[in-house]
Amino acid sequence: MHRYIRLAAVALFLAGLWAVFEFSGLRSQFSVQAVHDSFERHLVTGLLAFAGLFALGNLVQIPGWVFLAAAVLALGRLWGGLATYVAACASCCTTFAIVRLLGADALRQLPGRLSERLFARLDAHPLQSVLVLRLLFQTVPALNVALALSGVRFRHYLAGTLLGLPLPILVYVLFLDSLARALHWPLPGG
């Protein structure tokens, strides 16, 4: 019964945060242009605001590509990609900490053969599992929540995130940069 209370606490927290975000009008403030403008005003505070917005966005299910696009359009390929990497890692760690605090390892306590097999694989190769999941799903909020509730150690989560995010971010940055050039969008330094 305790595991269901923890899962309910996580679900209620995320739903409540989403509702506040959605119904307060804050969602309309989340756009490529808003993030771009934050960088334009001041780079250092813009980067801190970007990381904070990315973390909040991850908690309320805003896709990471919005932040990536804003960073690349505001800062260019190199600095936009680096800013996205730093903010994405911070966002994933923030989500992990909040969800783990509320839900502990509630998913691990669910019965069933499938969960036993999944957790056996995660326990046998935690770093490799997180790395592969990051390569496939990047910063998908549901992945962050599931990993936080899985009982995986933070050090494996962090290392898998740090190692797994650069390649997909690079692919998205190059794609977005190519798209922006093809559509003649203004880019920094070009």
Short mmCIF file of C-alpha atoms in Angstrom, two decimals, residues 84-86 88-89 92 126-140 143-144 147 155-172:
data_model
loop_
_atom_site.label_atom_id
_atom_site.label_comp_id
_atom_site.label_asym_id
_atom_site.label_seq_id
_atom_site.Cartn_x
_atom_site.Cartn_y
_atom_site.Cartn_z
CA THR A 84 21.27 22.94 -23.94
CA TYR A 85 23.56 20.17 -22.68
CA VAL A 86 24.21 21.93 -19.36
CA ALA A 88 19.32 19.41 -19.90
CA CYS A 89 21.64 17.71 -17.39
CA CYS A 92 17.22 15.79 -15.46
CA PRO A 126 22.75 0.52 -14.33
CA LEU A 127 25.13 2.91 -16.11
CA GLN A 128 24.74 1.19 -19.47
CA SER A 129 20.95 1.10 -19.08
CA VAL A 130 20.67 4.81 -18.32
CA LEU A 131 23.10 5.68 -21.13
CA VAL A 132 21.13 3.69 -23.73
CA LEU A 133 17.84 5.16 -22.50
CA ARG A 134 19.30 8.69 -22.82
CA LEU A 135 20.52 7.96 -26.34
CA LEU A 136 17.03 6.79 -27.32
CA PHE A 137 14.77 9.09 -25.32
CA GLN A 138 17.01 12.05 -24.34
CA THR A 139 15.27 14.17 -21.67
CA VAL A 140 11.75 12.77 -22.04
CA LEU A 143 11.90 8.64 -18.51
CA ASN A 144 13.21 10.94 -15.79
CA LEU A 147 14.27 6.28 -13.51
CA ARG A 155 25.66 8.31 -9.55
CA HIS A 156 24.61 5.86 -12.29
CA TYR A 157 21.77 8.16 -13.32
CA LEU A 158 24.10 11.15 -13.49
CA ALA A 159 26.89 9.34 -15.35
CA GLY A 160 24.44 7.80 -17.85
CA THR A 161 22.85 11.20 -18.40
CA LEU A 162 26.16 13.01 -18.85
CA LEU A 163 27.42 10.37 -21.30
CA GLY A 164 24.13 9.70 -23.09
CA LEU A 165 22.95 13.23 -23.91
CA PRO A 166 25.76 14.69 -26.06
CA LEU A 167 25.14 12.61 -29.19
CA PRO A 168 21.38 13.19 -29.48
CA ILE A 169 21.82 16.88 -28.67
CA LEU A 170 24.48 17.16 -31.39
CA VAL A 171 22.18 15.47 -33.92
CA TYR A 172 19.30 17.80 -33.04
#
